[in-house]
Coordinates of N, CA and C and ligand atoms in Angstrom, one line a residue:
X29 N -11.5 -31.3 33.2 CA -12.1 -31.7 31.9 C -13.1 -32.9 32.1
X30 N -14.2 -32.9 31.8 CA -15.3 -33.6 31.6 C -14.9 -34.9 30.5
X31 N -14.8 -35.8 31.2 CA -14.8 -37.2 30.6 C -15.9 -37.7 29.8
X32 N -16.0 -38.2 28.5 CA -17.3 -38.7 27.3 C -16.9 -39.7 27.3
X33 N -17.8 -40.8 28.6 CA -17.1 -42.5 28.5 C -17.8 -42.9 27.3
X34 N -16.9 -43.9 26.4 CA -17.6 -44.7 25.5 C -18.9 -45.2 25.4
X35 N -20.0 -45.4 24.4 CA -21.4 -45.9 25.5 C -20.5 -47.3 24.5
X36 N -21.6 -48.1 26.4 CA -21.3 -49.5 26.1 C -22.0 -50.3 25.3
X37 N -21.7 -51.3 24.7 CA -22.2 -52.2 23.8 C -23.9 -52.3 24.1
X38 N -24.6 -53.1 22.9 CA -25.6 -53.5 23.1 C -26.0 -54.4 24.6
X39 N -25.2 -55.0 24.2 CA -25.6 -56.1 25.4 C -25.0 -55.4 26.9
X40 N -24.4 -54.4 27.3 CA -24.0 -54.5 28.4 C -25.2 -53.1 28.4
X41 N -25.8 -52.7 27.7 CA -27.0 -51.4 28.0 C -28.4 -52.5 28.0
X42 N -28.3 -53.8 27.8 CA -29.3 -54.8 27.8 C -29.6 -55.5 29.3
X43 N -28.5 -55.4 29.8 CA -27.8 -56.0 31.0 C -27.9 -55.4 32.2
X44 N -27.7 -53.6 31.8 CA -27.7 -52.6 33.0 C -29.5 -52.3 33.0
X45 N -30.1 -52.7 31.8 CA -31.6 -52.0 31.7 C -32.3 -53.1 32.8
X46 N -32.1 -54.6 32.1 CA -32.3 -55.5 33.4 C -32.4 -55.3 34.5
X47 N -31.1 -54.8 35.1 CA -30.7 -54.8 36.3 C -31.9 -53.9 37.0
X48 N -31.8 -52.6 36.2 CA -33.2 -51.1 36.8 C -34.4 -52.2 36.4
X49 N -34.9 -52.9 35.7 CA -35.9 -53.6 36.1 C -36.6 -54.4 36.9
X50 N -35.2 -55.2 37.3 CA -35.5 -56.2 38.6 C -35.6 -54.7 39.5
X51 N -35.0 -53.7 39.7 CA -34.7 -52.8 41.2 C -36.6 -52.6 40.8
X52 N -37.2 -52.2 40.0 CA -38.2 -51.9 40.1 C -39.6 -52.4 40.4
X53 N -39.2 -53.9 40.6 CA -40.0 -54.9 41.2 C -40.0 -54.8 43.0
X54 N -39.0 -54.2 42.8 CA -38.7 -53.9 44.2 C -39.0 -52.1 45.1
X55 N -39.7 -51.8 43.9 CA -40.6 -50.4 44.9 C -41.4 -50.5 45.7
X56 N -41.4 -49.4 46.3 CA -42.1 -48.8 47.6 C -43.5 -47.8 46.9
X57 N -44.2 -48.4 45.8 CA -45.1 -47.1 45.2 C -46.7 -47.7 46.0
X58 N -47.1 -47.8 47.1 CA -48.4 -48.2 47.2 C -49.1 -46.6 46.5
X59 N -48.9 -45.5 46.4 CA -49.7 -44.9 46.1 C -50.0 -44.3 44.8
X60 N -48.8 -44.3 44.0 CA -48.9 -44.0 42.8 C -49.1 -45.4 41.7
X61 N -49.0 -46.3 42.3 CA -48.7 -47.3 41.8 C -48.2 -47.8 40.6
X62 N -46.9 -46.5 40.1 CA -46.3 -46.5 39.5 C -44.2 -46.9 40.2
X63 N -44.2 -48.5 39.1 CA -42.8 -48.9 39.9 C -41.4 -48.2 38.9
X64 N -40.9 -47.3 39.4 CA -39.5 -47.1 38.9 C -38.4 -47.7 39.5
X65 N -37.2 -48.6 38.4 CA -36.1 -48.6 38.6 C -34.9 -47.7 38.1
X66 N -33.7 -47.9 38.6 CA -32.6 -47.1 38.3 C -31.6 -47.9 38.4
X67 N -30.6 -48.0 37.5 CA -29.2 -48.9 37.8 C -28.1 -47.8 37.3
X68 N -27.1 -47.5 38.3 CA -26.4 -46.8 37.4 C -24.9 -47.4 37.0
X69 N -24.1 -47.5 36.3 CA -23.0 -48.5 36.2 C -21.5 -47.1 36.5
X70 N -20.8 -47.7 37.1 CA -19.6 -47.0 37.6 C -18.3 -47.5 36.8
X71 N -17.5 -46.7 36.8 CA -16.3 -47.2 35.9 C -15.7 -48.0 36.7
X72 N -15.6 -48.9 37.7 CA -14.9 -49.9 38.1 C -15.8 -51.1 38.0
X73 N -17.1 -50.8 37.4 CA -18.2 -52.2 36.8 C -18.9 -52.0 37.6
X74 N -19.4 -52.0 38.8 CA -19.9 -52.2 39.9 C -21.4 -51.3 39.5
X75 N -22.2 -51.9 39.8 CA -23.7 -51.1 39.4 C -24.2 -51.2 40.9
X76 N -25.0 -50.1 41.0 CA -25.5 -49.7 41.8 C -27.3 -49.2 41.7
X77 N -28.3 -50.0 42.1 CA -29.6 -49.8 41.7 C -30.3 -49.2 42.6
X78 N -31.5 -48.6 42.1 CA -32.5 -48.0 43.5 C -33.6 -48.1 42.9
X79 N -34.6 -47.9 43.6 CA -36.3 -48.0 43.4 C -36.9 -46.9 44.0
X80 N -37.8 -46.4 43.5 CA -38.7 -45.3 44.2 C -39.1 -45.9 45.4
X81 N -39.3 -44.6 46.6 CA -40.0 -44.7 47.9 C -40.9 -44.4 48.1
X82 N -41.9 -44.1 48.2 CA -43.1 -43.4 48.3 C -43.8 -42.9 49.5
X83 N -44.3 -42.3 50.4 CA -44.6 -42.0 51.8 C -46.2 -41.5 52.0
X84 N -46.8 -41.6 52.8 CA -48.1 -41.1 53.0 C -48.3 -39.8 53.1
X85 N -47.2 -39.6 53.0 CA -47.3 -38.0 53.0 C -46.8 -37.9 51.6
X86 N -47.3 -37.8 50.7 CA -47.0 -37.9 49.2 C -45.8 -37.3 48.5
X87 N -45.3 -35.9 48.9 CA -44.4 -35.2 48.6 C -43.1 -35.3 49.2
X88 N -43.3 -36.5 49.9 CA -41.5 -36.9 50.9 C -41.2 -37.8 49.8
X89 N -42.2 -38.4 48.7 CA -41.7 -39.7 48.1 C -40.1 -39.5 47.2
X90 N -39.4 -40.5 47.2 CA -38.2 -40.7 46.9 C -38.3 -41.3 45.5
X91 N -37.8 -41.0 44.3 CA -37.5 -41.4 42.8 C -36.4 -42.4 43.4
X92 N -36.5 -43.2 42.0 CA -35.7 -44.5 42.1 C -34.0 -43.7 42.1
X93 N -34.1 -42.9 41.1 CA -32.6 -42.5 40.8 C -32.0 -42.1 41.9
X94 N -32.7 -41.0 42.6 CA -32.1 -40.2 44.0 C -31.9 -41.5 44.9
X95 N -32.2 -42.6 45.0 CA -32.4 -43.5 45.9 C -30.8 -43.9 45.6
X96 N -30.6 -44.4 44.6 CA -29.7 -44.8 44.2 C -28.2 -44.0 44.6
X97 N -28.5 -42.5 44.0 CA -27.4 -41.8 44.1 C -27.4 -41.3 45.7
X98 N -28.0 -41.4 46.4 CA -27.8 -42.1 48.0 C -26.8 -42.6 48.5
X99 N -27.1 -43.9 47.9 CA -26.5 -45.7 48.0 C -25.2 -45.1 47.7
X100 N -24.8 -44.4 46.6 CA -23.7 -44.3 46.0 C -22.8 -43.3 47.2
X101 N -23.6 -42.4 47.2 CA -22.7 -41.0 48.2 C -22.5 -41.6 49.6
X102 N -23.1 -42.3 49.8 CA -23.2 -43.0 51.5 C -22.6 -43.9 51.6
X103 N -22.2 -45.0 50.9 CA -21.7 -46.2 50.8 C -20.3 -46.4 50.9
X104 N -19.5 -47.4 50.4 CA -18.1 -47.6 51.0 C -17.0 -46.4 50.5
X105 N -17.4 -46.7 49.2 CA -16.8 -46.0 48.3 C -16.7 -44.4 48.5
X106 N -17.5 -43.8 49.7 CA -17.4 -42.7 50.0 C -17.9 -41.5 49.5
X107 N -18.1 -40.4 49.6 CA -18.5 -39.0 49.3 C -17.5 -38.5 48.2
X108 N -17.5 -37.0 48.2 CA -16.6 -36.3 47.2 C -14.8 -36.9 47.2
X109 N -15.1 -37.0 45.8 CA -13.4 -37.6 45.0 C -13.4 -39.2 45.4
X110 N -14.3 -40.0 46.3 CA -14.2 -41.1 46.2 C -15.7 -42.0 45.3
X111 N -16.6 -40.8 44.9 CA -17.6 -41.9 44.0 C -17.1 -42.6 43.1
X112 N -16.2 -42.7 42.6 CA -16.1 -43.2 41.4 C -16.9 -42.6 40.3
X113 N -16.3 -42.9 39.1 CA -17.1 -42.5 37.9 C -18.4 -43.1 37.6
X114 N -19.1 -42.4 37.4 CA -20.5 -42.4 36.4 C -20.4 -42.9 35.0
X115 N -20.9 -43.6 34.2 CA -20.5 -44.3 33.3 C -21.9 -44.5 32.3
X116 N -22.8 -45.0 32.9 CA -24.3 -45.2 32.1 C -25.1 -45.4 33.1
X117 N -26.4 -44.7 33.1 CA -27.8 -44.6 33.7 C -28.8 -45.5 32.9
X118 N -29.0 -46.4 33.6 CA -30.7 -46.7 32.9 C -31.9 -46.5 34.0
X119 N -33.2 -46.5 33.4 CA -34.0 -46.1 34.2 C -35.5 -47.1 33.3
X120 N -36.2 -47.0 33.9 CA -37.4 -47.8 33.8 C -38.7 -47.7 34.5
X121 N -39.5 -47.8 34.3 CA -40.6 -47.4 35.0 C -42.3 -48.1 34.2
X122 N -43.5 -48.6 35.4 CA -44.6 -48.6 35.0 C -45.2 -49.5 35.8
X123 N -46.8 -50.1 35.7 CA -47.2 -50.9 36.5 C -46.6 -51.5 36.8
X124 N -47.2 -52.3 38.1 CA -46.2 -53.7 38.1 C -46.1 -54.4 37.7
X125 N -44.7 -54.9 37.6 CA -44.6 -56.1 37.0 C -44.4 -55.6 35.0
X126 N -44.7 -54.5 35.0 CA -44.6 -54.3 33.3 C -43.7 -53.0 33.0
X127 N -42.5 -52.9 33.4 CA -42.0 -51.8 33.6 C -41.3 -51.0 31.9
X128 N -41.3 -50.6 31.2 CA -40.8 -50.2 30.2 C -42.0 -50.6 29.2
X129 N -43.3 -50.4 29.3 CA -43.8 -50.7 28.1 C -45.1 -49.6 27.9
X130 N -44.5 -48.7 28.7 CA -45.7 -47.4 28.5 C -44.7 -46.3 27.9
X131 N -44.8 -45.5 28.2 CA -44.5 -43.9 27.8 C -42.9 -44.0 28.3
X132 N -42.0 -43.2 27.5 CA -40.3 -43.4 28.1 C -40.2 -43.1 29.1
X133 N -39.7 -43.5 29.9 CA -39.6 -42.9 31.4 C -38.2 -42.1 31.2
X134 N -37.9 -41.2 31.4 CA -36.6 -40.3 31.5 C -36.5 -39.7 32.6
X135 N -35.4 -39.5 33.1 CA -35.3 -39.2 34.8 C -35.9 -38.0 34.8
X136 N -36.7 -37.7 36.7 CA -37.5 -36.3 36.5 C -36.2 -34.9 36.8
X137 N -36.6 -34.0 36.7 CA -36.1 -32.8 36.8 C -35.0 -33.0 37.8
X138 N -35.8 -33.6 38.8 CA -34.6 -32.8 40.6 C -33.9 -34.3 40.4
X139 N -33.9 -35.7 39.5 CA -33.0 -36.9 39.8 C -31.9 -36.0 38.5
X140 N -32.3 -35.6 37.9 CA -31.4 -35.5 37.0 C -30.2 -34.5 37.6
X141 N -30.6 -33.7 38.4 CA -30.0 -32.8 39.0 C -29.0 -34.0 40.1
X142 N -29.5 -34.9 40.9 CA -29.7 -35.7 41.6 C -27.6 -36.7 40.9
X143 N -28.0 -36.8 39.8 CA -27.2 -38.0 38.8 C -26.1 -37.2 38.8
X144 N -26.7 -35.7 38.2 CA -24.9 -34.7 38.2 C -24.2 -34.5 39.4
X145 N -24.9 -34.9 40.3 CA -23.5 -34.8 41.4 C -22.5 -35.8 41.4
X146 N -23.0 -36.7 40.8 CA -22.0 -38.2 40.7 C -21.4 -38.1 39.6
X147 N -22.2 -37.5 38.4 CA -21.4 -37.5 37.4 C -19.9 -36.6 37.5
X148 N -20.7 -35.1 37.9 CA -19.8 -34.1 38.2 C -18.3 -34.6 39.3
X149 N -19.0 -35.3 40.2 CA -17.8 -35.6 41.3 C -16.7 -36.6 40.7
X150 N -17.2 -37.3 39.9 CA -16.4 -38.0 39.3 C -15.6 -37.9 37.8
X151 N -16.1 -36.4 37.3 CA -15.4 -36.3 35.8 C -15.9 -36.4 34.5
X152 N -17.4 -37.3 34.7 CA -18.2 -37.8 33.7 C -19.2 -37.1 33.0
X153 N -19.7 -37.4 31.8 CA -20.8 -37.3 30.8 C -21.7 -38.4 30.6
X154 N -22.1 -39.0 31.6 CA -22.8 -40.3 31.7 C -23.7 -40.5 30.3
X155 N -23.8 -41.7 29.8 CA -25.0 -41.9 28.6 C -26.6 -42.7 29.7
X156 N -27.3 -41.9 29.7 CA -28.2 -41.9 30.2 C -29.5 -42.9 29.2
X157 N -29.7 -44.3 29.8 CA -31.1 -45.0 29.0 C -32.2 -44.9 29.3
X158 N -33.8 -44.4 28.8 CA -34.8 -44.4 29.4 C -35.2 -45.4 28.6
X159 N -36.3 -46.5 29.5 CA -37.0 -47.1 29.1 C -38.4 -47.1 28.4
X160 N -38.9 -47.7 27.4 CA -40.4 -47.3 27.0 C -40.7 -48.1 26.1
X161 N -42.0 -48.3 25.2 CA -42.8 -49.4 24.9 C -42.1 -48.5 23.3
X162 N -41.5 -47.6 23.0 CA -40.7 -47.3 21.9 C -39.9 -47.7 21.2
X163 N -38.7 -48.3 22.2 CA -37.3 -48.7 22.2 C -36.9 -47.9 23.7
X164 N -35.1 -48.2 23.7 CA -34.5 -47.1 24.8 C -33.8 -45.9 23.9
X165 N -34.1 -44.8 24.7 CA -33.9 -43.8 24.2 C -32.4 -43.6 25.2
X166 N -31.6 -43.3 24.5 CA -30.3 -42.9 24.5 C -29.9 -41.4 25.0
X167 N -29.5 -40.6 25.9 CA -28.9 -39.4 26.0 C -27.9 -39.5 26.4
X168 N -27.3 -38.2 26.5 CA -26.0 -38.1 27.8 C -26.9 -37.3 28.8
X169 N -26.2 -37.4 29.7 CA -27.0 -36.1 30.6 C -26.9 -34.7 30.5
X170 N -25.7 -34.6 29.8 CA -25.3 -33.2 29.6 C -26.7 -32.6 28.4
X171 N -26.9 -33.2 27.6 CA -28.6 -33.4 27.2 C -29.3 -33.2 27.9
X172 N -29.7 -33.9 29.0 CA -31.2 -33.8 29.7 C -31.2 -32.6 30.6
X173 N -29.7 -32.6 31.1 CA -29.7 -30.9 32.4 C -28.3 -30.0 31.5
X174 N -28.2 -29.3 30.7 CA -27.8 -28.7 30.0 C -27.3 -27.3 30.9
X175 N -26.0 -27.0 31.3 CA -25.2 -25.9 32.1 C -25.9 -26.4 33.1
X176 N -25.1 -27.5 34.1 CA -26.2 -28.1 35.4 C -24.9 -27.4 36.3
X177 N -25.7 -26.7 37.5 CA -25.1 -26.3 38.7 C -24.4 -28.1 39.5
X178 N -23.3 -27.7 39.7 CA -22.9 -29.0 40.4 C -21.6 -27.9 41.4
X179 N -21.1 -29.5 42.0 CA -20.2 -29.0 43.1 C -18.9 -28.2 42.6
X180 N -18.6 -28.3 41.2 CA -17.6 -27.3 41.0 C -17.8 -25.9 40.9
X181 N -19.2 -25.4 41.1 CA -19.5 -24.2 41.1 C -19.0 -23.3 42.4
X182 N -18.9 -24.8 43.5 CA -18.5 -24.9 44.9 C -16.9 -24.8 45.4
X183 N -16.3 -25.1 44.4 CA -14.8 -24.9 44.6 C -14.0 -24.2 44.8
Ligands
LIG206 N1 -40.4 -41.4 39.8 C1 -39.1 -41.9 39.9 O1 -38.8 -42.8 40.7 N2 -38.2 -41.4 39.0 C2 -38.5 -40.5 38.1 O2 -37.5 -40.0 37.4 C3 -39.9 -40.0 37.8 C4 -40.8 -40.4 38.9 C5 -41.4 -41.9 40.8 C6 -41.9 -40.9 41.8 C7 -43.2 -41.5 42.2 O3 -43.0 -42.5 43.2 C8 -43.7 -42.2 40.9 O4 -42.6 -42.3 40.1 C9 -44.8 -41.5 40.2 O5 -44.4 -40.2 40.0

């Protein structure tokens, strides 16, 4: 059964948006010169951020989110049944230095796919925040990738 974590307060969706902001000061975009961040927050608190890669070879470039959900699968905490839960995504994106004040940034197609492996391995319906010169727009992900192929298809 798919877990619907509570979304968290104002201030702690204020707090995790920050966090993908600072990650996004910290891109790798010399050629798009667009900076994305990602923070994702895990049910044991612990947030975990990434920033887009970008490569001279333009099509290797890495989104902030996949970067992140990397960090997460590779890290201490381990692979399958040890990610921990998925809890809330924020995401951000735009020149530098001004990240959230253009058009919403919502994760692309293959991060979103990218987030369900963490969500899925862990049980979750993450509330997913995109940032933009709008407000943050609010989803779950089960919203943004709707019947998403994940690793229980694999079981
Ligand atoms: N990008 C992300 O990091 N995440 C997304 O969800 C959308 C796009 C990056 C990829 C590329 O480095 C830059 O934004 C422009 O497409």
């Amino acid at each position: 059964m798919t877990q619907i974590p509570p979304i968290p307060d104002d201030g702690a969706r204020d707090a995790l948006m920050a966090q993908a902001r600072a990650a996004a000061a910290r891109a790798y975009a010399p050629y798009s010169k667009f900076h994305v961040g990602a923070a994702l927050l895990m049910g044991d608190g612990s947030v975990v951020t990434g920033a887009n890669v970008e490569n001279a070879s333009y099509g290797l470039s890495l989104c902030a989110e996949t970067v992140a959900v990397a960090k997460i699968l590779s890290g201490a905490q381990g692979a399958a049944g040890g990610a921990g839960q998925l809890v809330a995504v924020a995401v951000t994106g735009g020149v530098a230095g001004a990240p959230g004040q253009g058009m919403t940034v919502t994760p692309c197609g293959r991060c979103r796919q990218m987030l369900n492996e963490v969500a899925q391995l862990g049980g979750t319906d993450p509330v997913v925040w995109s940032d933009g010169a709008d407000g943050i727009l609010e989803e779950r992900l089960s919203t943004l990738i709707p019947h998403a192929f994940g690793p229980a298809n694999l079981a």
